[in-house]
PDB file of C-alpha atoms and ligand atoms in Angstrom:
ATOM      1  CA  UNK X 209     -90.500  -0.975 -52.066  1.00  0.00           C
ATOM      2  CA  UNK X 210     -93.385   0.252 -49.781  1.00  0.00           C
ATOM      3  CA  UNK X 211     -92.135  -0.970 -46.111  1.00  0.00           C
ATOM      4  CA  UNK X 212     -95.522  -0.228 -44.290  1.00  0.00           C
ATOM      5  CA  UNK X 213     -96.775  -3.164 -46.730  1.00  0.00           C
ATOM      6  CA  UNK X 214     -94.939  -5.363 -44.162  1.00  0.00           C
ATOM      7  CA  UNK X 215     -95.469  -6.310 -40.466  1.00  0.00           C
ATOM      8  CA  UNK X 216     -92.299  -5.845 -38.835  1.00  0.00           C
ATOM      9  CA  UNK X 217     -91.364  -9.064 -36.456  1.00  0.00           C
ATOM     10  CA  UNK X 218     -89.310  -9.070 -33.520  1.00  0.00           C
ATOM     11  CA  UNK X 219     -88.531 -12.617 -32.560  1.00  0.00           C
ATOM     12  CA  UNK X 220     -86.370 -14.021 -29.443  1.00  0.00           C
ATOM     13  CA  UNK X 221     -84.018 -16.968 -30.069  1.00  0.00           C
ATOM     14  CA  UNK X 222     -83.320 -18.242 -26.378  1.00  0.00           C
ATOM     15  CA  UNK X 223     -80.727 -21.125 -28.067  1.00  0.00           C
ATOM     16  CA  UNK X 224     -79.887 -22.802 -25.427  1.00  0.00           C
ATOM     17  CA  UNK X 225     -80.867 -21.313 -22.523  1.00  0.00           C
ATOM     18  CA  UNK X 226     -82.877 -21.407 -19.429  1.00  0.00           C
ATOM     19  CA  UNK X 227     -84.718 -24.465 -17.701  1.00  0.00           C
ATOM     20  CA  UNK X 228     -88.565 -24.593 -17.360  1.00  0.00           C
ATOM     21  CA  UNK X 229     -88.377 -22.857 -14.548  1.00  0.00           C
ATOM     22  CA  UNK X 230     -86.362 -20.090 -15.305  1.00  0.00           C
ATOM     23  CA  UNK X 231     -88.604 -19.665 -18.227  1.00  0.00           C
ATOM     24  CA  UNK X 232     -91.568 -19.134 -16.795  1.00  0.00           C
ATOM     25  CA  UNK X 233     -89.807 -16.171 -15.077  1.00  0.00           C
ATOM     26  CA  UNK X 234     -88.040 -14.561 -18.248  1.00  0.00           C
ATOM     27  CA  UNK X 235     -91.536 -14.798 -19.882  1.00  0.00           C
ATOM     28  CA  UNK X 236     -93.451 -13.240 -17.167  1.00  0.00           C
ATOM     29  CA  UNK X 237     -91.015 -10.725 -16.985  1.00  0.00           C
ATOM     30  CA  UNK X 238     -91.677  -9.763 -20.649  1.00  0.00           C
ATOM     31  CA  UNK X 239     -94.919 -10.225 -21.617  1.00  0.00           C
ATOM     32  CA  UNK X 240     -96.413  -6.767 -19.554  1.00  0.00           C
ATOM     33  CA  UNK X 241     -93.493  -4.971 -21.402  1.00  0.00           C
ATOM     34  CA  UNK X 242     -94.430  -5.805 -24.395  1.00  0.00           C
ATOM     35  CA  UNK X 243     -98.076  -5.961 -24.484  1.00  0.00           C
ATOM     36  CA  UNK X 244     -98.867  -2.774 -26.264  1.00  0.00           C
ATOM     37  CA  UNK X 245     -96.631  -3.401 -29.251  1.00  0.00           C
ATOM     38  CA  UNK X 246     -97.470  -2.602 -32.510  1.00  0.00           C
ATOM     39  CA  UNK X 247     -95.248  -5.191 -34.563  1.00  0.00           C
ATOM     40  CA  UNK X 248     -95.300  -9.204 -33.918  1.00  0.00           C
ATOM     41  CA  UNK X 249     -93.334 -10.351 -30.898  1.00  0.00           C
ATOM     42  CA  UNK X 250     -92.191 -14.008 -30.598  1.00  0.00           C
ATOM     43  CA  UNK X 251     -90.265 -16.094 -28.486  1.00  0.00           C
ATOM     44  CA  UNK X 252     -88.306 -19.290 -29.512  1.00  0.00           C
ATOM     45  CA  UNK X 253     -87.339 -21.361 -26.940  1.00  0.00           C
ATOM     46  CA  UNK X 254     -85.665 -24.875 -25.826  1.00  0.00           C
ATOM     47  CA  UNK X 255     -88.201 -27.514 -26.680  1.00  0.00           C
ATOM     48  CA  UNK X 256     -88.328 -28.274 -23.023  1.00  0.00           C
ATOM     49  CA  UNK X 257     -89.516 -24.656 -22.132  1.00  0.00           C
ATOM     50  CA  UNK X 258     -92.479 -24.369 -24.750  1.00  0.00           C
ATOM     51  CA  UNK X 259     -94.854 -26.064 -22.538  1.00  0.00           C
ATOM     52  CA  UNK X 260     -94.581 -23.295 -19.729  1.00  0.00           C
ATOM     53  CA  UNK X 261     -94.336 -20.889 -22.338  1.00  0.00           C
ATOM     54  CA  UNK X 262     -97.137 -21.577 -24.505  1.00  0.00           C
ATOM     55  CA  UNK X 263     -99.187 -21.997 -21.177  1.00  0.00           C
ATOM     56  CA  UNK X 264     -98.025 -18.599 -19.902  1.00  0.00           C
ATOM     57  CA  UNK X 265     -98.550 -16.701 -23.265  1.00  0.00           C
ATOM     58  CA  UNK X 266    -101.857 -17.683 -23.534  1.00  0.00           C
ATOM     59  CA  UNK X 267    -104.420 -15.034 -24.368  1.00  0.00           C
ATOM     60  CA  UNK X 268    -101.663 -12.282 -25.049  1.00  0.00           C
ATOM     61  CA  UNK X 269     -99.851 -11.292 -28.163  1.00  0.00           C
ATOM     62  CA  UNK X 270     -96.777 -13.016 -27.977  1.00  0.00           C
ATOM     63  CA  UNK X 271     -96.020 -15.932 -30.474  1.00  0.00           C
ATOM     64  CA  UNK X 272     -93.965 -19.064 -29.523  1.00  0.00           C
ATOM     65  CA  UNK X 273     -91.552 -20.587 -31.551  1.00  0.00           C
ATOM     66  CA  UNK X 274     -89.275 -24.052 -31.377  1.00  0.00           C
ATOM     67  CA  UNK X 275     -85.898 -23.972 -32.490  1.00  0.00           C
ATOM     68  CA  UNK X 276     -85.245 -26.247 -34.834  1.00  0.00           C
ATOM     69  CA  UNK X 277     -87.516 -29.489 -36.240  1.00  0.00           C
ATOM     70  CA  UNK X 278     -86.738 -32.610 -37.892  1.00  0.00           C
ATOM     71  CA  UNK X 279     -87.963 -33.278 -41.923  1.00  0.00           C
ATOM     72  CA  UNK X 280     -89.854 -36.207 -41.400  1.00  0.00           C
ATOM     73  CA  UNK X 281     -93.119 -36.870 -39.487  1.00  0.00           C
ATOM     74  CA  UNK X 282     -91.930 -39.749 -37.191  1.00  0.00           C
ATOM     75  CA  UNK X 283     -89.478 -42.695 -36.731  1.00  0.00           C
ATOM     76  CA  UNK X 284     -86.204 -43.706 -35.980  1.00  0.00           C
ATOM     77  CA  UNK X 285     -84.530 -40.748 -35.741  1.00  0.00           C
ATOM     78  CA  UNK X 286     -83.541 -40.439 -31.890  1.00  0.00           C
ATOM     79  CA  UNK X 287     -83.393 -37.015 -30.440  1.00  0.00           C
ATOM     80  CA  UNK X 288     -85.231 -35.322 -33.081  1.00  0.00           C
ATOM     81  CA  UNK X 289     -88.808 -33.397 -32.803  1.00  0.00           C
ATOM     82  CA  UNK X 290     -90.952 -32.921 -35.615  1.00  0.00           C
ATOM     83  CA  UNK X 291     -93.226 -30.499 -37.174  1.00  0.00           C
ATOM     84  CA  UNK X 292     -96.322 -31.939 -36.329  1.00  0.00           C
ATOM     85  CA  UNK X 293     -95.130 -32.798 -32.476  1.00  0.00           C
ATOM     86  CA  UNK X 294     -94.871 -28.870 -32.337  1.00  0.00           C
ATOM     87  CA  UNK X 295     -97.976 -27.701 -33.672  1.00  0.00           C
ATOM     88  CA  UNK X 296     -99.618 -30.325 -31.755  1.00  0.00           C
ATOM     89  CA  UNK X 297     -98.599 -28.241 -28.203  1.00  0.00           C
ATOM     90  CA  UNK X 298     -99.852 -24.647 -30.240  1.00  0.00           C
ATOM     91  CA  UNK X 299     -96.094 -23.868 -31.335  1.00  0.00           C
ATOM     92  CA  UNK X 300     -96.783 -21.065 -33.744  1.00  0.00           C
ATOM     93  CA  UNK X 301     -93.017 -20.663 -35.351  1.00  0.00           C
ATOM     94  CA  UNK X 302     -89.859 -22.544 -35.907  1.00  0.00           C
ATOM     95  CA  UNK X 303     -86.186 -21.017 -36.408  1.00  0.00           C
ATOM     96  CA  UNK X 304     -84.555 -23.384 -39.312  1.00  0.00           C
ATOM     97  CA  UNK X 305     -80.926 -23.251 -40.542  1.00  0.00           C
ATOM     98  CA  UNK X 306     -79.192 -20.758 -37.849  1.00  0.00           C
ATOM     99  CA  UNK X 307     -75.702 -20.356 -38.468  1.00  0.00           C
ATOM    100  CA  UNK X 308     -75.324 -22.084 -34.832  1.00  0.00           C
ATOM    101  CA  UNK X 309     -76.948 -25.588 -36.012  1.00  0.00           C
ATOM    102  CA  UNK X 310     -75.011 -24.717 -39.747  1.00  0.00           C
ATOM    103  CA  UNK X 311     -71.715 -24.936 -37.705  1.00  0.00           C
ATOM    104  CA  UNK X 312     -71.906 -27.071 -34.962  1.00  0.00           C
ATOM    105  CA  UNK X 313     -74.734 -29.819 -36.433  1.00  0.00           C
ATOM    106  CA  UNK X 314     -73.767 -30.469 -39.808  1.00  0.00           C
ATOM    107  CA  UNK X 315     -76.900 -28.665 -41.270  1.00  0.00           C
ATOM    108  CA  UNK X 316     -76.398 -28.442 -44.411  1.00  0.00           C
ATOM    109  CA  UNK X 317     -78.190 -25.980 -47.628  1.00  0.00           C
ATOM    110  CA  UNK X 318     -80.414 -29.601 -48.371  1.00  0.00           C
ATOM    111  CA  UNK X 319     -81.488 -30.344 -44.711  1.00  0.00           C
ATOM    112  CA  UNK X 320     -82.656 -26.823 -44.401  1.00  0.00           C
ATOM    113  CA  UNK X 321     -84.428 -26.876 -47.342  1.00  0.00           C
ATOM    114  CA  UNK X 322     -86.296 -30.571 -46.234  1.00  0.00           C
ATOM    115  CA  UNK X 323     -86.843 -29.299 -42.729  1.00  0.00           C
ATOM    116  CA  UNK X 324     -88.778 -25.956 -44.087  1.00  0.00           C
ATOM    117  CA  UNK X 325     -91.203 -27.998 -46.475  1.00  0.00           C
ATOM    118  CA  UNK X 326     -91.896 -30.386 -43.770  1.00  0.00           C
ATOM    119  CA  UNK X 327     -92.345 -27.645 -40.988  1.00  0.00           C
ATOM    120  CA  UNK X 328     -94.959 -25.687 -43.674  1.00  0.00           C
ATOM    121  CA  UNK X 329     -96.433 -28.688 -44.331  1.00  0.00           C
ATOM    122  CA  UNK X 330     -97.861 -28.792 -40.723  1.00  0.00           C
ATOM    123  CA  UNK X 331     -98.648 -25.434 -41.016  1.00  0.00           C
ATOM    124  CA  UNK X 332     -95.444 -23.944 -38.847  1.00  0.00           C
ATOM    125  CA  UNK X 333     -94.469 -20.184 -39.903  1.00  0.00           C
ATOM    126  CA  UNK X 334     -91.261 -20.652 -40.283  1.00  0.00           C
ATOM    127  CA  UNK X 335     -88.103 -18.204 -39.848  1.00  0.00           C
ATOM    128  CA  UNK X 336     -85.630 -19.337 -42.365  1.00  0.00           C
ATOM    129  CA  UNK X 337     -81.246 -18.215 -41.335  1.00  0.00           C
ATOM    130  CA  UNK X 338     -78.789 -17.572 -43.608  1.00  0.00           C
ATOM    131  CA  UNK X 339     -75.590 -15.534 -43.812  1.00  0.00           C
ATOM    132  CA  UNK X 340     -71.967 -15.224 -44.326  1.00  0.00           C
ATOM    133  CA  UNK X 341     -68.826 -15.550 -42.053  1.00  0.00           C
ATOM    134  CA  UNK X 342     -66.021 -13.448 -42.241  1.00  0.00           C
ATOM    135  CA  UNK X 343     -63.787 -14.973 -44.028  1.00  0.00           C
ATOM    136  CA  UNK X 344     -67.004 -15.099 -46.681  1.00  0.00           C
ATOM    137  CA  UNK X 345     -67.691 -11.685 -46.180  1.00  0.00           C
ATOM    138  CA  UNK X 346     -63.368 -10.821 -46.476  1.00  0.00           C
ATOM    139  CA  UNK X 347     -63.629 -13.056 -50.157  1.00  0.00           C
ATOM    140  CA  UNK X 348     -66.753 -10.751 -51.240  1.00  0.00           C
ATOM    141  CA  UNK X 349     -68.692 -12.924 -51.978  1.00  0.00           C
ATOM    142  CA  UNK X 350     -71.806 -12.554 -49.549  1.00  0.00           C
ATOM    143  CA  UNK X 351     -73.870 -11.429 -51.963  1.00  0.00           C
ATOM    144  CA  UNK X 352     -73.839 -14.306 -54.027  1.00  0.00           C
ATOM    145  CA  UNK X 353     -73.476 -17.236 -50.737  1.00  0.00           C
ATOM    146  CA  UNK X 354     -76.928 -15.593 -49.198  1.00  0.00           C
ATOM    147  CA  UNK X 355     -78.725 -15.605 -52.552  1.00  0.00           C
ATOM    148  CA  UNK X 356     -77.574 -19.214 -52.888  1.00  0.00           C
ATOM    149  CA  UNK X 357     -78.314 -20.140 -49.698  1.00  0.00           C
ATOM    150  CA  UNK X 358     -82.337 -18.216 -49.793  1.00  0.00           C
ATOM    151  CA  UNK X 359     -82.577 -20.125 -53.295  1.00  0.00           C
ATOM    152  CA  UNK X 360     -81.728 -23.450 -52.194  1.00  0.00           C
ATOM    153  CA  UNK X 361     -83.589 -23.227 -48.960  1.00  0.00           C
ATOM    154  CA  UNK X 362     -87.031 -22.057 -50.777  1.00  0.00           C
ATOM    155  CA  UNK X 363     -87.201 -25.099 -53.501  1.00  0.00           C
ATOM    156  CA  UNK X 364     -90.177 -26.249 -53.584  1.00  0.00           C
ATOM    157  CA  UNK X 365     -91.923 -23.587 -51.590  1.00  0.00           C
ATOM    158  CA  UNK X 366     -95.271 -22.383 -53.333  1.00  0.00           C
ATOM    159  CA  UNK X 367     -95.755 -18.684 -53.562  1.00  0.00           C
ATOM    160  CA  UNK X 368     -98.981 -19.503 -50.781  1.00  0.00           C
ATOM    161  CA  UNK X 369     -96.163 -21.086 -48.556  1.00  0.00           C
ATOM    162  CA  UNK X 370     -94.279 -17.903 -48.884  1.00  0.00           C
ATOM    163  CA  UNK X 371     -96.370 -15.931 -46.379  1.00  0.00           C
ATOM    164  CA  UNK X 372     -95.910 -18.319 -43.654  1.00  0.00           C
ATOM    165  CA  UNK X 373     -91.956 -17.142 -44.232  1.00  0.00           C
ATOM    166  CA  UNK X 374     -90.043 -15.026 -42.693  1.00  0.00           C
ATOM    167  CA  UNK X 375     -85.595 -14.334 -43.576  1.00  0.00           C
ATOM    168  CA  UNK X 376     -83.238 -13.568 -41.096  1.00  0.00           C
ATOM    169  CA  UNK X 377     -80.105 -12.052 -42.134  1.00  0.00           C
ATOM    170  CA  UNK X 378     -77.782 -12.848 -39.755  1.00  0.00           C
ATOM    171  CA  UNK X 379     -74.097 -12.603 -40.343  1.00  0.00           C
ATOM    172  CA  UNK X 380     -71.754 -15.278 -38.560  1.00  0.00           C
ATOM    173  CA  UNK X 381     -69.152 -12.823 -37.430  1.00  0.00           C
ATOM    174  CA  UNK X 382     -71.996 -10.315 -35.827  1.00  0.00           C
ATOM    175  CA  UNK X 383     -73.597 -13.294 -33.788  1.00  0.00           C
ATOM    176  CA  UNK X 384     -73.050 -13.421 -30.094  1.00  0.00           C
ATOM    177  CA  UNK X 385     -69.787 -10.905 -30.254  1.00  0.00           C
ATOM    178  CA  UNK X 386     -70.696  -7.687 -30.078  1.00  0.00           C
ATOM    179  CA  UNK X 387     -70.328  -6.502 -33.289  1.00  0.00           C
ATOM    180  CA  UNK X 388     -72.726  -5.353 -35.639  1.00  0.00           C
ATOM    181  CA  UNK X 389     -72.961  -5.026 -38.703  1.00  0.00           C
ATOM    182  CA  UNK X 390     -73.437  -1.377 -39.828  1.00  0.00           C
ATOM    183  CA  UNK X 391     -77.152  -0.376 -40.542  1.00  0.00           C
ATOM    184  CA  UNK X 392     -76.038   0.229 -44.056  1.00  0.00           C
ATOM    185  CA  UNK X 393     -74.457  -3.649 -44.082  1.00  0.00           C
ATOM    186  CA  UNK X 394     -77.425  -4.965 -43.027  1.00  0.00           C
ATOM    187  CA  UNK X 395     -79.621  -3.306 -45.291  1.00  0.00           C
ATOM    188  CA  UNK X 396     -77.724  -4.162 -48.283  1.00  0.00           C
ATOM    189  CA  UNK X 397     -77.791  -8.215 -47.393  1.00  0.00           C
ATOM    190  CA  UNK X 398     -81.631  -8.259 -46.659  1.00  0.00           C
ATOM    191  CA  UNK X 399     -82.038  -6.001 -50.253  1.00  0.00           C
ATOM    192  CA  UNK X 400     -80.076  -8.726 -51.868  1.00  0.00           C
ATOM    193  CA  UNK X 401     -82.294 -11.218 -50.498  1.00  0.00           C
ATOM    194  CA  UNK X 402     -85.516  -9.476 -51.043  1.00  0.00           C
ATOM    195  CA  UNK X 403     -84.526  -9.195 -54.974  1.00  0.00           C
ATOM    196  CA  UNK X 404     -84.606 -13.188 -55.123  1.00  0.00           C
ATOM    197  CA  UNK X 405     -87.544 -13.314 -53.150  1.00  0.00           C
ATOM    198  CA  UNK X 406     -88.805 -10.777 -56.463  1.00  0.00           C
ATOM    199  CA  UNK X 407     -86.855 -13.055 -58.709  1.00  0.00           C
ATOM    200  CA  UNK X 408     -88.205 -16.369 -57.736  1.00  0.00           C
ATOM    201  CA  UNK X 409     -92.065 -15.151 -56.432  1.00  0.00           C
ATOM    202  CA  UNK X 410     -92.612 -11.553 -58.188  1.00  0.00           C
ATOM    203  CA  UNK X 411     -92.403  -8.333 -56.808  1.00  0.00           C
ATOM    204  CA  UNK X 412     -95.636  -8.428 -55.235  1.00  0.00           C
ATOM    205  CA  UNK X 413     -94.556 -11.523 -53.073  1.00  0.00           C
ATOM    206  CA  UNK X 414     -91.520  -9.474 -52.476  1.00  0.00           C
ATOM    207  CA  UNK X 415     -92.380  -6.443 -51.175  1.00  0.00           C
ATOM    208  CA  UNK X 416     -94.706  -8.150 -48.521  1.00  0.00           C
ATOM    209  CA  UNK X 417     -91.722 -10.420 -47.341  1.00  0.00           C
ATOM    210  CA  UNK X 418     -90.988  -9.633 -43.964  1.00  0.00           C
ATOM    211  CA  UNK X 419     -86.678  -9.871 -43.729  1.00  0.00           C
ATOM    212  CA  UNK X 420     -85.052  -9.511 -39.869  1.00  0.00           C
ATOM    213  CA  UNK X 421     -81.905  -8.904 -39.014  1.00  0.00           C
ATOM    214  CA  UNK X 422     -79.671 -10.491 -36.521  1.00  0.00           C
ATOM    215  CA  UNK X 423     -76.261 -10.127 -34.778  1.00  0.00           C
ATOM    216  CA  UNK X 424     -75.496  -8.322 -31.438  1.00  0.00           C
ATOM    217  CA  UNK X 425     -78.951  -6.143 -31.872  1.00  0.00           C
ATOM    218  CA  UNK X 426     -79.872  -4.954 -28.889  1.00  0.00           C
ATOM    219  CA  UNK X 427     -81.740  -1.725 -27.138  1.00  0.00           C
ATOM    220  CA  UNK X 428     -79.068   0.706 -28.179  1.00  0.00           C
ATOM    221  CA  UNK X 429     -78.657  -0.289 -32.057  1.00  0.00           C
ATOM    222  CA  UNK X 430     -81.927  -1.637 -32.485  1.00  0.00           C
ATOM    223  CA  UNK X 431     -83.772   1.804 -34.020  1.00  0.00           C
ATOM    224  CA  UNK X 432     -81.209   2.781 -36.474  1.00  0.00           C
ATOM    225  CA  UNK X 433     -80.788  -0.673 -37.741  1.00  0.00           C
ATOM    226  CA  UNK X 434     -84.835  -1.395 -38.033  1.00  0.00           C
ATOM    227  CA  UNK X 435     -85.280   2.546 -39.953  1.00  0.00           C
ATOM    228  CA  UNK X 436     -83.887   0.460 -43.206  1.00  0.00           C
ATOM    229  CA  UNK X 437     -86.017   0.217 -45.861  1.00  0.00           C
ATOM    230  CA  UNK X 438     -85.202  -3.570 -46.163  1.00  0.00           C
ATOM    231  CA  UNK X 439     -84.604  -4.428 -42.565  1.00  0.00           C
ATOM    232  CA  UNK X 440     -88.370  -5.363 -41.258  1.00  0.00           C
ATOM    233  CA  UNK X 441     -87.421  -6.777 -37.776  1.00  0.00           C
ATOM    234  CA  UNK X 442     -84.865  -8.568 -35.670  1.00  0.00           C
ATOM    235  CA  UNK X 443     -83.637 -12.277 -34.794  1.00  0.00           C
ATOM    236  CA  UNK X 444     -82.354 -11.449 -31.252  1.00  0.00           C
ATOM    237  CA  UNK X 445     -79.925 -13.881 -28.994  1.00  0.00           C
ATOM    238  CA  UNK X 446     -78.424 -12.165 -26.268  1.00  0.00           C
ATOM    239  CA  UNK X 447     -80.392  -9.422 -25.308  1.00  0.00           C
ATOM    240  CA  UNK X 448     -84.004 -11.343 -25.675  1.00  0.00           C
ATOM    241  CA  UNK X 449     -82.999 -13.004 -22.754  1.00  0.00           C
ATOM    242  CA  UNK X 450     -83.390  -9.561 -20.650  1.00  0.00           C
ATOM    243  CA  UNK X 451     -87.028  -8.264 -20.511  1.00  0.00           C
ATOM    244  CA  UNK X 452     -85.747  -4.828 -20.250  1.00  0.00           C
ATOM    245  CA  UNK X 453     -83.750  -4.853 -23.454  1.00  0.00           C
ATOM    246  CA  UNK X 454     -86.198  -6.805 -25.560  1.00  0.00           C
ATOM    247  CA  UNK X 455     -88.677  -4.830 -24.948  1.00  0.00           C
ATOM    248  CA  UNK X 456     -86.710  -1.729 -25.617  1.00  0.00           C
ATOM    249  CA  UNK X 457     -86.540  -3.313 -29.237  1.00  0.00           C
ATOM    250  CA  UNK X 458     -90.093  -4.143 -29.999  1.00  0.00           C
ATOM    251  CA  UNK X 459     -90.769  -0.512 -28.985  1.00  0.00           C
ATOM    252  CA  UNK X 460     -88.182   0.549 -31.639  1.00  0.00           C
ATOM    253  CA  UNK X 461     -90.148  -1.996 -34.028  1.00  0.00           C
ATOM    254  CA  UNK X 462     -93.898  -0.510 -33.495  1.00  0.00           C
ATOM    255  CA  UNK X 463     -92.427   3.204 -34.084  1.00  0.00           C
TER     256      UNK X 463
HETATM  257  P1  LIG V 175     -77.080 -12.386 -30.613  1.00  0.00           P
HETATM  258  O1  LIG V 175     -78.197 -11.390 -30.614  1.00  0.00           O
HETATM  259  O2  LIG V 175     -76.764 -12.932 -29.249  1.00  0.00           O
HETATM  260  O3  LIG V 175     -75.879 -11.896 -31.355  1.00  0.00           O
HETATM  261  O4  LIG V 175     -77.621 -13.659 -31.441  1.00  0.00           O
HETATM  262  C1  LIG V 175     -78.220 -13.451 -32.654  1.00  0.00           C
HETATM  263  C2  LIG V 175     -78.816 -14.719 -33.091  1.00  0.00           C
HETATM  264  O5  LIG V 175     -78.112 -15.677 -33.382  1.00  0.00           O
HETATM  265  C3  LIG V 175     -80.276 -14.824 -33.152  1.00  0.00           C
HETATM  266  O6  LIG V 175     -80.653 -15.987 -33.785  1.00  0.00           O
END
């Protein structure tokens, strides 16, 4: 597996957080500290923010992404956005499945998996979640709940659709506490999922798959967990929402 085949990614996930307002400060306050990167930086933000943000990122190197998106064009379905309502405003990216909507929302393997093809289908790059909890990870059986989860997610997506794809290994029990999963953890989970990537699209379409990791990175873990051979960039909660500490990653990234 030849890493430098692969742009590494660093991607913010705001979740919940910050009005329009605040936004346009948290943005400003990142995009001169990260403008010489040398790996992908994007920002995914409440749907109310991308406005501001798309407006303020203009011109620079700095993707935006939404959240989340709904599986069908239009229609009856109140409080939902779709996929072609995003790349309408210039959204770039779209997180689906994170453990947060997997818990909380009822997202299910299925509604990922119709929410991806409709977001590629209006040409979204899309940043695909999965991972275990603890209790999963206590049973053993991560290995086999990811792979399920990555296969079940990708039916239906064409090899072409691949490269609009990005994983994110991010492991319940490492979001939002603190804890991280060990470099070598990490690296083992996105291995496993870049062998079904091989499996299901060849080895070629593998080792150009860009995987991230995510859980509690932030400016201090960041390097050693991005050296892995299979760890290609970072999903990042907490600490994207402090210019000083994001950027501290995507310098890690473009080493
Ligand atoms: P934290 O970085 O806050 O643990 O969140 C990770 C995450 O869920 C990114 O999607």
């Amino acid at each position: 597996m030849n890493k430098q085949l692969r742009k590494a990614v660093i991607a913010g996930n705001w979740k919940m957080n910050k009005t329009p307002a605040e936004a346009k400060e948290l943005i400003e306050g990142i995009k001169p500290l990260v403008k010489n990167a040398d790996c992908d930086v994007v920002v995914c933000v409440p749907y109310v923010d991308l406005s501001v943000v798309l407006e303020a990122t203009k011109g620079t190197n700095i993707g935006v992404g939404a959240e989340n998106c709904h599986w069908e064009n239009s229609g009856a379905f109140t409080g939902e956005i779709s996929a072609p309502m995003l790349t309408s405003m210039g959204v770039q990216y779209v997180i689906i499945g994170h453990s947060e909507r997997r818990t909380y929302f009822g997202e299910t393997d299925q509604t990922v998996n119709k929410r991806i093809r409709a977001a590629l289908n209006a040409g979204l790059n899309v940043i695909l979640c999965v991972g275990e909890s603890l209790e999963q990870r206590e049973q053993g059986i991560t290995a086999e709940l990811v792979a399920m989860q990555t296969k079940i997610a990708l039916c239906g997506v064409t090899k072409e659709e691949l490269k609009k794809m990005i994983i994110a290994y991010e492991p319940i029990w490492a979001i939002g506490t603190g804890k991280t999963a060990t470099a070598q953890q990490a690296n083992e989970v996105c291995a496993v999922i870049r062998s079904v990537i091989a499996d299901l699209y060849g080895k070629d379409a593998a080792d150009a798959f860009t995987i991230q990791y995510g859980g509690s990175m932030n400016a201090k873990n960041a390097a050693e967990l991005l050296a892995q051979p299979d760890v290609d960039g970072g999903l990042i909660g907490g600490a994207s929402l402090k210019p000083a500490d994001f950027a501290e990653i995507v310098k890690a990234a473009s080493k």
